[in-house]
Short mmCIF file of C-alpha atoms and ligand atoms in Angstrom, two decimals:
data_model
loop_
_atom_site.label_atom_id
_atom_site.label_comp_id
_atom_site.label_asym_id
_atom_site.label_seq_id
_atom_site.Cartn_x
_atom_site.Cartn_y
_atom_site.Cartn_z
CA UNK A 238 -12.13 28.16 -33.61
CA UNK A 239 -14.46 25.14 -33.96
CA UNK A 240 -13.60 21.79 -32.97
CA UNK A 241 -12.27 19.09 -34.82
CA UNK A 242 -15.21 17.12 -33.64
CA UNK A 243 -17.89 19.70 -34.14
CA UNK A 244 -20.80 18.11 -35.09
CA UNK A 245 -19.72 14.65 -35.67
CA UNK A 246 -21.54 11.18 -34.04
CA UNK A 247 -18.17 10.86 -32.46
CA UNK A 248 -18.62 14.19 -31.11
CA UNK A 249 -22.21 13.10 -29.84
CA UNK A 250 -21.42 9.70 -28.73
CA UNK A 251 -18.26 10.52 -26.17
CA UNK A 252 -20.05 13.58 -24.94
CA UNK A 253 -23.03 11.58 -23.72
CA UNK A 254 -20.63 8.74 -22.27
CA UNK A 255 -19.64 11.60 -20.13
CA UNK A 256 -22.47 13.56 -19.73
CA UNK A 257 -24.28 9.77 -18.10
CA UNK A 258 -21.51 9.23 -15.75
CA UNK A 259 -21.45 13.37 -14.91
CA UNK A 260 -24.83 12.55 -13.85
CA UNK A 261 -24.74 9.60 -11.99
CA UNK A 262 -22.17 11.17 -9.95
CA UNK A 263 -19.19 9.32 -11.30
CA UNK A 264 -16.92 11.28 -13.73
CA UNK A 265 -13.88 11.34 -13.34
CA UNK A 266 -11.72 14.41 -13.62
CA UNK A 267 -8.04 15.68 -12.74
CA UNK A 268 -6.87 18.73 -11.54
CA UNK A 269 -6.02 21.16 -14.38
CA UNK A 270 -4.38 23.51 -11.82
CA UNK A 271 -2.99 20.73 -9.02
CA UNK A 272 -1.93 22.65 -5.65
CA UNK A 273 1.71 23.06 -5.44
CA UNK A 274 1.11 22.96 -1.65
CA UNK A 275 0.93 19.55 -0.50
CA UNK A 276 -2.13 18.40 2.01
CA UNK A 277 -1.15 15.99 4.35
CA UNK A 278 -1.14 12.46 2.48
CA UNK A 279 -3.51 10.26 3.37
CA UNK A 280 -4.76 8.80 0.00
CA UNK A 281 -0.88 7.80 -2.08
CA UNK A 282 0.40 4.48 -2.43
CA UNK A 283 3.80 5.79 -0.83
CA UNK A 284 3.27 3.34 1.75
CA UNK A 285 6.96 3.66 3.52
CA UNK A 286 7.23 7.15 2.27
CA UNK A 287 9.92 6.55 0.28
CA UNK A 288 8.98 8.99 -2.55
CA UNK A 289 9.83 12.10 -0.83
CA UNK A 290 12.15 10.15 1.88
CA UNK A 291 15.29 12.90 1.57
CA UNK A 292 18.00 9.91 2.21
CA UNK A 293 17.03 7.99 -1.04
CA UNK A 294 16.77 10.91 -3.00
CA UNK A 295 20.28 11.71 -1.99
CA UNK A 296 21.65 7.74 -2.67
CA UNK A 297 19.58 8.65 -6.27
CA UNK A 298 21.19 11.43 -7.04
CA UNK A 299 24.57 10.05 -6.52
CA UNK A 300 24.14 6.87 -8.28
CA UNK A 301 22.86 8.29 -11.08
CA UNK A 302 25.86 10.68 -11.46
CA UNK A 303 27.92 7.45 -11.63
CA UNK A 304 25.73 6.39 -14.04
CA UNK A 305 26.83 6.46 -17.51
CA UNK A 306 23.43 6.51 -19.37
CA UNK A 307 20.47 7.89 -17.80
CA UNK A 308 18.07 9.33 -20.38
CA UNK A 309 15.86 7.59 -22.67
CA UNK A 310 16.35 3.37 -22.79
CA UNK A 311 15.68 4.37 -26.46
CA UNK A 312 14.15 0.68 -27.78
CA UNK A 313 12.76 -2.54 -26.91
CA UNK A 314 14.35 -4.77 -25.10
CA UNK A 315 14.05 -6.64 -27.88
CA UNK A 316 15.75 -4.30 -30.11
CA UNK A 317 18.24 -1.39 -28.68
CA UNK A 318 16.78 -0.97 -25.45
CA UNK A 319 18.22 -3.63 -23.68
CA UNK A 320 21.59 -3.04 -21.33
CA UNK A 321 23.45 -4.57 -19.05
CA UNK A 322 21.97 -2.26 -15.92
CA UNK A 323 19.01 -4.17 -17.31
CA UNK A 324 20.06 -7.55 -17.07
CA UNK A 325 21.94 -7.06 -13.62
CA UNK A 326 18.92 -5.67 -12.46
CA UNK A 327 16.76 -8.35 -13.17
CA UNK A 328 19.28 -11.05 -11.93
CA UNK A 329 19.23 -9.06 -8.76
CA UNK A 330 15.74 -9.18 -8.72
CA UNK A 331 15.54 -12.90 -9.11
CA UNK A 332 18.13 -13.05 -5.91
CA UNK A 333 16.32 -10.70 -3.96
CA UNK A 334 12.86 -12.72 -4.71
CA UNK A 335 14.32 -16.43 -4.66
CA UNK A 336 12.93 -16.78 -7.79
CA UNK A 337 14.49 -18.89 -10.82
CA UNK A 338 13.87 -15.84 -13.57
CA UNK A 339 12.93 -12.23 -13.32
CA UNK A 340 11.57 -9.83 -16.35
CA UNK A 341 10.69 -6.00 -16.28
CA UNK A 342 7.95 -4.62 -17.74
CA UNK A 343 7.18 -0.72 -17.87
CA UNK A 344 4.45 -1.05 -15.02
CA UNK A 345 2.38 -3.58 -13.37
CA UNK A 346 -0.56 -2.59 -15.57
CA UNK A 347 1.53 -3.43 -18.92
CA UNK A 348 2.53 -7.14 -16.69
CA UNK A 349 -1.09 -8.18 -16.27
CA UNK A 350 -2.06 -7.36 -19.47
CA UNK A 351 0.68 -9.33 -20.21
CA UNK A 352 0.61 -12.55 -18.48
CA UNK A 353 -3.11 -13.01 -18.92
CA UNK A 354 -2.99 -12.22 -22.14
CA UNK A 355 -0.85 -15.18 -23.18
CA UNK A 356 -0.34 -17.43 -20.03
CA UNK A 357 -3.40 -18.88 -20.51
CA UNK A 358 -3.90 -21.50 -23.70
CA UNK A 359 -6.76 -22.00 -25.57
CA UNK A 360 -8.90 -24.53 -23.47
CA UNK A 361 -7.75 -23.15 -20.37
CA UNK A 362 -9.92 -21.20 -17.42
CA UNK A 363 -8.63 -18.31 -15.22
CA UNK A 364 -10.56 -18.47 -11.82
CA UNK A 365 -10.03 -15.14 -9.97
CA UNK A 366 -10.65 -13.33 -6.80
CA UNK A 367 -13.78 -10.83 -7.76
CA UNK A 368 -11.54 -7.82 -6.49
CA UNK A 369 -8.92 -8.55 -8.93
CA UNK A 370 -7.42 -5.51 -10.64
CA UNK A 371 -9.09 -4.19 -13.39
CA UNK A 372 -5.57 -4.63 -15.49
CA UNK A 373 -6.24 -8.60 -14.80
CA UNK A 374 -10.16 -8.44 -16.83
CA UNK A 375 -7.52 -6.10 -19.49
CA UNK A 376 -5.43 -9.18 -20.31
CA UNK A 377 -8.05 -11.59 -19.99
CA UNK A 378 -10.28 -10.30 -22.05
CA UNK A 379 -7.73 -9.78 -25.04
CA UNK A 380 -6.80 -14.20 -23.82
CA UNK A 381 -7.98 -17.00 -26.06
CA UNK A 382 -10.01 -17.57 -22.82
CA UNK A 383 -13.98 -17.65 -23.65
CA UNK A 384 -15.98 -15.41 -21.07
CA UNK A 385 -17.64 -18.43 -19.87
CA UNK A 386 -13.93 -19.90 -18.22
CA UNK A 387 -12.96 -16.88 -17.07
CA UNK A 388 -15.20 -17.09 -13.45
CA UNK A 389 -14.67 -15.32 -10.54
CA UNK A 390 -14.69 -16.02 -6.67
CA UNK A 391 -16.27 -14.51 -3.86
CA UNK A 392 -13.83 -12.08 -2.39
CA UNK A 393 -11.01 -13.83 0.11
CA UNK A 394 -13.30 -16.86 0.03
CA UNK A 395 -11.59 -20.16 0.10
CA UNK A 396 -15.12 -21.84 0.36
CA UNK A 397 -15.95 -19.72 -2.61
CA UNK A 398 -13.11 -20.83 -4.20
CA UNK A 399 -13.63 -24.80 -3.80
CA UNK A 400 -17.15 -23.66 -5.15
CA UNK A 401 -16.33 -22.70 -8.05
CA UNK A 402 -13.13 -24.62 -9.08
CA UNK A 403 -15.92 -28.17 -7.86
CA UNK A 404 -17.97 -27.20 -10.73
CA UNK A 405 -15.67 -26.85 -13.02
CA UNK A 406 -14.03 -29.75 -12.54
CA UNK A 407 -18.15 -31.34 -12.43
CA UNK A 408 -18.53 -29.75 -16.08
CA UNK A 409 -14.98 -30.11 -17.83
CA UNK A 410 -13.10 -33.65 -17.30
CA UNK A 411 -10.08 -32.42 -18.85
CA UNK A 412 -9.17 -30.24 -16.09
CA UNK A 413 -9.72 -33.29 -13.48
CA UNK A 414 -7.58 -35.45 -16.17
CA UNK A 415 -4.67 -33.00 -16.42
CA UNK A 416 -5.13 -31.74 -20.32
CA UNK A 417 -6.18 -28.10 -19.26
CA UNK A 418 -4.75 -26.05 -16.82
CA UNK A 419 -6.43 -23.70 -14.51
CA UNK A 420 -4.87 -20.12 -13.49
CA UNK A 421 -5.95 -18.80 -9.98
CA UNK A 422 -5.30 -15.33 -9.43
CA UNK A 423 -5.04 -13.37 -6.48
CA UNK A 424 -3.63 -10.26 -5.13
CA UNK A 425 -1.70 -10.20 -1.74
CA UNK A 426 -3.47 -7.24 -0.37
CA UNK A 427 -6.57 -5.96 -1.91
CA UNK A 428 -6.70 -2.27 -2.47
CA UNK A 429 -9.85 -1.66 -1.90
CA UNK A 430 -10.63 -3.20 1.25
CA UNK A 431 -7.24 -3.30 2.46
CA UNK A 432 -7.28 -6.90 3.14
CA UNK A 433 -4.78 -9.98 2.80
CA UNK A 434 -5.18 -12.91 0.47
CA UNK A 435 -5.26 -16.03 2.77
CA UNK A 436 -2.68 -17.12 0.19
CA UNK A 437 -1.69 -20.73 2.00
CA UNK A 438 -5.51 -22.02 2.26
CA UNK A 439 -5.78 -20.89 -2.06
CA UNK A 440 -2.39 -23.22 -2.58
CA UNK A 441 -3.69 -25.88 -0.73
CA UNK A 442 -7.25 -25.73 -2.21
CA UNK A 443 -5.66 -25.43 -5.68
CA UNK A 444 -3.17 -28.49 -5.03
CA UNK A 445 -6.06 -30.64 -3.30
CA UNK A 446 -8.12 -29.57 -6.55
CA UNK A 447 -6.09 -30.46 -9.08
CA UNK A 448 -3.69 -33.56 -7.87
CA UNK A 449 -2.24 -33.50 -12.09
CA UNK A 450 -0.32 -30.30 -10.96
CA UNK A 451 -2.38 -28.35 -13.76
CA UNK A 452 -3.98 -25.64 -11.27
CA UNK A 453 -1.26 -22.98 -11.15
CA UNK A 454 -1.78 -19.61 -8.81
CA UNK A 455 -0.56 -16.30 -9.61
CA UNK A 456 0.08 -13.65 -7.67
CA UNK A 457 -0.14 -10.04 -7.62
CA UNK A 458 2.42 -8.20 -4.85
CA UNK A 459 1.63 -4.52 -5.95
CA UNK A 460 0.53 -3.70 -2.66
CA UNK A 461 3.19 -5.89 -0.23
CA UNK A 462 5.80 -5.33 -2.05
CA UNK A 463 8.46 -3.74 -0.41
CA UNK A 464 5.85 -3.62 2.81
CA UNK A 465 5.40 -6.83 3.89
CA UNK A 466 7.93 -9.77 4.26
CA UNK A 467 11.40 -10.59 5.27
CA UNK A 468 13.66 -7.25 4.03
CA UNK A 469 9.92 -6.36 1.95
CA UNK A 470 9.87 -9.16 -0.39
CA UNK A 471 6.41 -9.68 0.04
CA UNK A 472 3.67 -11.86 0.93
CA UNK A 473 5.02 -15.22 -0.62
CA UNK A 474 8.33 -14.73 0.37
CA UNK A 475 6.66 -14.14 4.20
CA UNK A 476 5.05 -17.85 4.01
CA UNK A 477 8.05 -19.15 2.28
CA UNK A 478 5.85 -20.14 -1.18
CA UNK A 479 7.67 -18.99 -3.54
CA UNK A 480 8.22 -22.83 -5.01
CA UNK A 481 4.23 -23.10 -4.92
CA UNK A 482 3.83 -20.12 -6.83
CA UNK A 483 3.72 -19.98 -11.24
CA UNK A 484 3.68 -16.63 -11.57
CA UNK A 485 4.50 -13.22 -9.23
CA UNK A 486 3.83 -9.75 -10.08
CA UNK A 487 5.71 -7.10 -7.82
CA UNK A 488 5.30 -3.67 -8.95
CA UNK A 489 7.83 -0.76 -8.24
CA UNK A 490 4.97 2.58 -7.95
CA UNK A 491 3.85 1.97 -4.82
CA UNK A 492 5.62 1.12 -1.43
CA UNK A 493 8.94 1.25 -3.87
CA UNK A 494 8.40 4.91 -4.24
CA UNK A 495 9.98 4.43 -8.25
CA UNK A 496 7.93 2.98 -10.79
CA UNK A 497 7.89 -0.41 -12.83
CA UNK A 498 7.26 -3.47 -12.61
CA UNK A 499 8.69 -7.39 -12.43
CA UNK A 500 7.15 -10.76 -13.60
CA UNK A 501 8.96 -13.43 -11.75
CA UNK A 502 8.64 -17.12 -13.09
CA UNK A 503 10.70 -20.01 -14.49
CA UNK A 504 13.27 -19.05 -17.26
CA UNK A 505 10.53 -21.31 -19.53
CA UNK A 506 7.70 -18.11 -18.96
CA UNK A 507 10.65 -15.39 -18.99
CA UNK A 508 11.17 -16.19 -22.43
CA UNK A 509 8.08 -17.16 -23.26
CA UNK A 510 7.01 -13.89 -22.63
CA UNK A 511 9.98 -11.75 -24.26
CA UNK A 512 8.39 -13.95 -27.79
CA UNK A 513 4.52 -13.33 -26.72
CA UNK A 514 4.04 -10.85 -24.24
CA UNK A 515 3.14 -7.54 -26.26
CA UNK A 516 3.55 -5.33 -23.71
CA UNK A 517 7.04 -6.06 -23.22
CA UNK A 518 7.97 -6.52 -26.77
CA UNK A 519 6.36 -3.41 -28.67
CA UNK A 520 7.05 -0.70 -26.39
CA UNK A 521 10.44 1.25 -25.49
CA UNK A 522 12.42 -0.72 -22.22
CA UNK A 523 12.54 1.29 -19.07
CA UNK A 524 14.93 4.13 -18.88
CA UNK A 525 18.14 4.40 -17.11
CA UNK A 526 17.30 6.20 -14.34
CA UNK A 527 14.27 3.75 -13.79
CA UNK A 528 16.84 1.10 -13.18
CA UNK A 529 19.31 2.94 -11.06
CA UNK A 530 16.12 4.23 -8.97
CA UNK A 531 14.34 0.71 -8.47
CA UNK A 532 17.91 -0.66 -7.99
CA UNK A 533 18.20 2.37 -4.97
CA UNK A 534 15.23 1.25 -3.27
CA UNK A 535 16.71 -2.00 -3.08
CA UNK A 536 19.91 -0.78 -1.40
CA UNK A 537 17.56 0.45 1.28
CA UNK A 538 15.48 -2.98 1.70
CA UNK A 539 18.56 -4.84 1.47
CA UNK A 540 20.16 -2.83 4.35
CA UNK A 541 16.90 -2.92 6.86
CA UNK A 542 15.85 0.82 6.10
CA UNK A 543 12.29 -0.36 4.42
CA UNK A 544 11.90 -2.84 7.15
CA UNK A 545 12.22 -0.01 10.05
CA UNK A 546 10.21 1.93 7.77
CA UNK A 547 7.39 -0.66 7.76
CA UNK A 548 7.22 -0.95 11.31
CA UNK A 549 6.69 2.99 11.91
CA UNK A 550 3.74 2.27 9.49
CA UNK A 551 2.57 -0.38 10.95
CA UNK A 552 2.72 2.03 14.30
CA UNK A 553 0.77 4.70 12.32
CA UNK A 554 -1.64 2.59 10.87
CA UNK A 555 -2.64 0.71 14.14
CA UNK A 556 -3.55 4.27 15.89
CA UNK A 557 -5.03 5.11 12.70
CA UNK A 558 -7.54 2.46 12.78
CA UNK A 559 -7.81 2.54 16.67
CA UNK A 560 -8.93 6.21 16.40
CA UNK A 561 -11.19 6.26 13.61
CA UNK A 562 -13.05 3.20 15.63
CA UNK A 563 -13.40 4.82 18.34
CA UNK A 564 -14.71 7.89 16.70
CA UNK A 565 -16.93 6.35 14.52
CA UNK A 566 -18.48 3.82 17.23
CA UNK A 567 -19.16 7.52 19.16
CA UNK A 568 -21.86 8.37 16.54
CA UNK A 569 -24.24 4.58 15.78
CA UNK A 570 -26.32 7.02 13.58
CA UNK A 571 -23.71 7.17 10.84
CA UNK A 572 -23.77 3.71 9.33
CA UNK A 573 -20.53 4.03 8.80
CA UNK A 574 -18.48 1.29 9.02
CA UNK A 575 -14.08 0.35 8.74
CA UNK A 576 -13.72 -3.03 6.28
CA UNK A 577 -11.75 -4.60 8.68
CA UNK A 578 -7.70 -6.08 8.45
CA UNK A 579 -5.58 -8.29 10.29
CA UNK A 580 -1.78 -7.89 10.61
CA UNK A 581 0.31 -10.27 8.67
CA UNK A 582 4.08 -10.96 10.11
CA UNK A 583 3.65 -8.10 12.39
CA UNK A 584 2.72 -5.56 9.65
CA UNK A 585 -0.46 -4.11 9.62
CA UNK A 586 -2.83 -2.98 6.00
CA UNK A 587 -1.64 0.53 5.43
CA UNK A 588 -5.23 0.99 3.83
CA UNK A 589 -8.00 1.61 6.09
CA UNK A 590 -10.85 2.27 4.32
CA UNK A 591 -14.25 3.83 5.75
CA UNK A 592 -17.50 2.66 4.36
CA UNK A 593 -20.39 5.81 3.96
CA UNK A 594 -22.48 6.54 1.73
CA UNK A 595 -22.17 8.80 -0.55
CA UNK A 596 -18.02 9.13 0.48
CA UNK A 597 -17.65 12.20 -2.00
CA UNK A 598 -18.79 14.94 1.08
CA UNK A 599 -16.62 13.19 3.66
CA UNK A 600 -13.43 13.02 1.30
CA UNK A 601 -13.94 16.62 0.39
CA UNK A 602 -14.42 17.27 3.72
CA UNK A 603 -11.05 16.29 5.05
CA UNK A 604 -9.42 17.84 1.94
CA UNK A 605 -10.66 20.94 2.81
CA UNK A 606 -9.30 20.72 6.29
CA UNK A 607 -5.54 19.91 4.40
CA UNK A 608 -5.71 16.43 4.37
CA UNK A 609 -5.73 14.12 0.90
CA UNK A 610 -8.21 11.46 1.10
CA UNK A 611 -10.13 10.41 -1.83
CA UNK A 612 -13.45 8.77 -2.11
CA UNK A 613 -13.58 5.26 -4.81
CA UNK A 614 -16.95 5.08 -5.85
CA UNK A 615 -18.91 3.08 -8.19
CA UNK A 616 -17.83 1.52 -10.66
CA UNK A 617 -14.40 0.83 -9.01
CA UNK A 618 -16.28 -0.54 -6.23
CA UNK A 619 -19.88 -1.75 -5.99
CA UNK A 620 -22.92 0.38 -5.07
CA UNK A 621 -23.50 0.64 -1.46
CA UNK A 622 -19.85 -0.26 -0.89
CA UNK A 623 -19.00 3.33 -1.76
CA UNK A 624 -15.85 4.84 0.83
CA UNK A 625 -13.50 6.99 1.36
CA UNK A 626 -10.31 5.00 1.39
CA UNK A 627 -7.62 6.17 3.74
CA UNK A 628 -4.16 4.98 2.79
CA UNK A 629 -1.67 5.15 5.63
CA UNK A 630 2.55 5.99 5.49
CA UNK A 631 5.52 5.26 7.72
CA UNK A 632 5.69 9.47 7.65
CA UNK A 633 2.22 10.25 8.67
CA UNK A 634 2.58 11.21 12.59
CA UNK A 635 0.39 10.65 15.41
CA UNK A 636 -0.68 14.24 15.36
CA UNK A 637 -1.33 13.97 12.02
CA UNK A 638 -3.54 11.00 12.40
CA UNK A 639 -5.35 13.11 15.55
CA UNK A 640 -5.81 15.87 13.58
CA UNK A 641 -7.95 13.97 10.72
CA UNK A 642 -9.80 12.57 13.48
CA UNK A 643 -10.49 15.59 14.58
CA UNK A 644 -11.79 16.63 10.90
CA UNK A 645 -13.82 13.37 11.39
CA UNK A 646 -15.44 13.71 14.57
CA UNK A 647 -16.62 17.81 13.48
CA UNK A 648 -18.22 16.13 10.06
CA UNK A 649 -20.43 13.63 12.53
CA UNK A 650 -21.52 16.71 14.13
CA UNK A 651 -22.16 18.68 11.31
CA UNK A 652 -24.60 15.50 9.64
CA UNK A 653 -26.35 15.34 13.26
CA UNK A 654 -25.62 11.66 13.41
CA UNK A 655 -25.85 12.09 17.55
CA UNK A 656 -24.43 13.60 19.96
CA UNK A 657 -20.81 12.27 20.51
CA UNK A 658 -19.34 10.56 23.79
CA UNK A 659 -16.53 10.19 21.84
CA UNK A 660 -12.91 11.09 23.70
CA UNK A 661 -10.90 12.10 21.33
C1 PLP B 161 -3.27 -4.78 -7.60
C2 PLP B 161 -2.65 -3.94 -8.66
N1 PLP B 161 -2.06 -4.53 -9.70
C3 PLP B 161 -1.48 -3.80 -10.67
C4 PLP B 161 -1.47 -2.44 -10.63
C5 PLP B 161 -0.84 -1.67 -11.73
O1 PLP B 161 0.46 -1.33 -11.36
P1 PLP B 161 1.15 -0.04 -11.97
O2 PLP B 161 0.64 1.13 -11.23
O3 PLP B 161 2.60 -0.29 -11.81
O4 PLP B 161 0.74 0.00 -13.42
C6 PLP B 161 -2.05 -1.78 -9.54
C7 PLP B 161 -2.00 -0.31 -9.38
O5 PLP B 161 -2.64 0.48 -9.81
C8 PLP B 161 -2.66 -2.55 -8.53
O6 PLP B 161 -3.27 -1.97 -7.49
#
C-alpha cells in the first residue's frame, strides 16, 4: 500500500530534514524492539533509584488501593479535573518547599513553556544561562519578548552575567529606572555538564543590578530536586533563598522516580498562571495515581529515606569519578577529558560526564559490555563538546562502577591511545 505522503513536498521536505541529520551523524532514533533485559543503568535520571526501589513500590501500591479514584483526572483543572488529592497535594508541596503557593503542571517541559511564555511582559528581557533547557528557548520564543532581549550568559559565569545585564542596563534606562523587569534564569544543576549554579553570587549580582527590585531570578530544580538539600528540597532550600527567589520549577521525573511537575511562586503568579498559562489550562490535570505517587515519594523524603539514599549516591558517584580519572589520566593520548563538579552540602553531581570525540563508539562500547550510557551530541551540546554522559544512582555498586571501568580502560587499548600504567 502506498503512503499517505507518497509523492508529496511534505513527503520530500521531512525526508531530507532527516536524511541531513542521518548524515551528519545526528538522527535520532528509538528502539522499536527495546531489550526487556535491563543493562546496568548508567545513563537514567533515577538519581536515588527510586523508580525500581521495591519499598516505594510497595507504599504505592497500598496507597493507591486506599485511593478512591485512580484512573484518568478526566479534565482541566480548570474544568473537571481538579480534586481535592489535587489541592492537598499542592498545599503540601508549598509546606514541604516553604513556599507561599504551589501549582502542578503535567511535566516540567509543559512549566517552562509555561512561565516563560507569560511571566515575562511586553518590554521585558529574559537573561539566561546559555545551558538553559531547551523547554526555556520553547516558552520564550512563543513570549512577547523580541529575540533581541532575550540574551544569554556564558555558562555558570557571574562575570558573564554582570556583562551582560551592564549593557543592558547601558542601552535601556527603563530597566535601571524600575519600569521593566528583567527575568534571570538558571538551572540548579546543569545536565549536561553536571555542574551547580553558583545560585548566591546570581542573587546578589541581580539585587546589586537592579536596586528597584525589578530583576527577578528563576529557578529550575529538575535535577536537585529530591537530591540535594535539607530532606531533598533542593538547591534554594540548601542556601535558605527561597524569599530571594520569583519563581521555582521542581520537576517529579527524575530523582522523584514519578513524573510531573510544580511551579512554586506567590499566590499573585499561581493564579496568574491558572488564567494565562496554556499549558496548564488546555490540557487534562494529572491523574490520580500521579498524585498518590508524587505524594509517596514525599513520604520517603519526609521520613529521611531520600536523604540516606542521596548519600549512597553521593558514595557511588565520588568512586565513580575517582576511577574514571584515574583511568583516563593512564592514557594522555585520548584527549579525553571529565567536565569537572564540586559537591554542594555534602552531595556530589550524580552526572559525570566524559568529553571524546566522537562519544557514539565509546557509548556503544559500554552498552555492548551491559552497561547503559548514552552519548549527547550535537545539537544538544556544541561541536567539539561532544560526550558520553554518565549519570550516576544511589543503586549502582562499587563493582558495578569497577566493572565499567574496566569496559573503559579495554576501549583505551583497543584505540592505541598508549600503553596504560593505569591500576585499576
Ligand atoms: C533542566 C530541565 N528542565 C526541565 C525538564 C523537563 O522536565 P520533564 O521531564 O518533567 O518534562 C528537564 C528534563 O528533561 C530538564 O532537564
Amino acid at each position: 500500500m502506498s503512503s499517505i505522503l507518497a509523492g508529496t513536498p511534505l513527503n520530500k521536505a521531512l525526508s531530507a530534514a532527516l536524511e541531513n541529520r542521518r548524515r551528519n551523524g545526528y538522527l535520532r532514533t528509538i528502539a522499536e524492539d527495546p531489550p526487556t533485559e535491563q543493562k546496568v543503568d548508567f545513563s537514567s535520571n533515577d538519581y536515588l533509584g527510586l523508580s525500581r526501589n521495591p519499598k516505594l513500590r510497595e507504599h504505592f501500591l497500598k496507597t493507591l488501593g486506599k485511593t478512591e479514584h485512580i484512573l484518568g483526572s478526566s479534565a482541566s483543572r480548570l474544568l473537571d479535573g481538579n480534586s481535592p488529592d489535587h489541592i492537598a497535594l499542592e498545599k503540601r508541596l508549598a509546606a514541604f518547599y516553604n513556599a507561599p503557593a504551589a501549582l502542578l503542571f503535567n511535566s516540567g517541559y509543559d512549566a517552562n513553556v509555561g512561565i516563560f511564555t507569560v511571566l515575562p511582559q511586553p518590554g521585558d528581557a529574559v537573561i539566561y544561562d546559555e545551558l538553559i533547557h531547551a523547554s526555556v528557548h520553547d516558552g520564550m520564543r512563543a513570549s512577547r519578548i523580541p529575540p533581541a532581549l532575550r540574551i544569554p550568559f556564558e555558562h555558570n559565569s557571574v562575570e558573564g552575567l554582570k556583562d551582560v545585564l551592564g549593557n543592558l542596563l547601558a542601552a535601556n534606562p527603563p530597566y535601571f529606572t524600575g519600569e521593566r523587569s528583567v527575568f534571570v534564569a538558571v538551572e540548579a544543576l546543569y545536565s549536561m555538564d553536571g555542574d551547580f549554579a553558583p545560585l548566591a553570587e546570581v542573587i546578589r549580582t541581580v539585587r546589586e543590578y537592579f536596586p528597584a527590585g525589578n530583576g527577578h531570578v528563576i529557578v529550575d530544580e529538575a535535577h536537585t530536586n529530591g537530591l540535594l538539600g535539607p530532606k531533598g528540597r533542593g538547591l534554594v532550600s540548601h542556601l535558605g533563598l527561597e524569599k530571594d527567589i520569583l519563581v521555582r520549577l521542581n520537576t517529579f521525573g527524575k530523582a522523584f522516580g514519578s513524573s510531573g511537575a510544580v511551579v512554586l511562586a506567590t499566590p499573585l503568579i499561581r493564579n496568574y498562571f491558572l488564567n494565562y498559562a496554556r499549558p496548564v489550562i488546555y490540557t487534562t490535570a494529572l491523574p490520580q495515581f500521579n498524585v498518590v505517587s508524587m505524594n509517596c515519594t514525599l513520604d520517603f523524603l519526609e521520613d529521611g529515606t531520600g536523604e540516606a539514599l542521596a548519600k549512597q549516591m553521593t558514595d557511588i558517584a565520588n568512586y565513580c569519578r575517582a576511577s574514571l580519572t584515574k583511568c583516563i589520566e593512564a592514557y594522555p593520548g585520548s584527549k579525553m577529558s571529565l567536565v569537572p563538579s564540586e559537591m554542594v552540602g555534602g552531595v556530589a553531581s550524580p552526572i559525570i560526564p566524559i568529553v571524546v570525540a566522537p562519544p557514539l563508539p565509546l557509548a556503544l562500547y559500554f552498552q555492548s559490555h551491559g552497561y547503559m550510557a548514552r552519548q549527547i551530541a550535537f545539537p544538544t551540546v556544541p561541536r567539539g563538546q561532544e560526550r558520553v554522559r554518565l549519570c550516576v544512582h544511589a543503586s549502582n555498586t562499587r563493582k558495578e562502577v569497577d566493572g565499567l571501568v574496566e569496559v573503559l580502560h579495554e576501549w583505551m587499548k583497543q584505540q592505541n591511545f598508549g600503553a596504560s600504567k593505569a591500576k585499576l
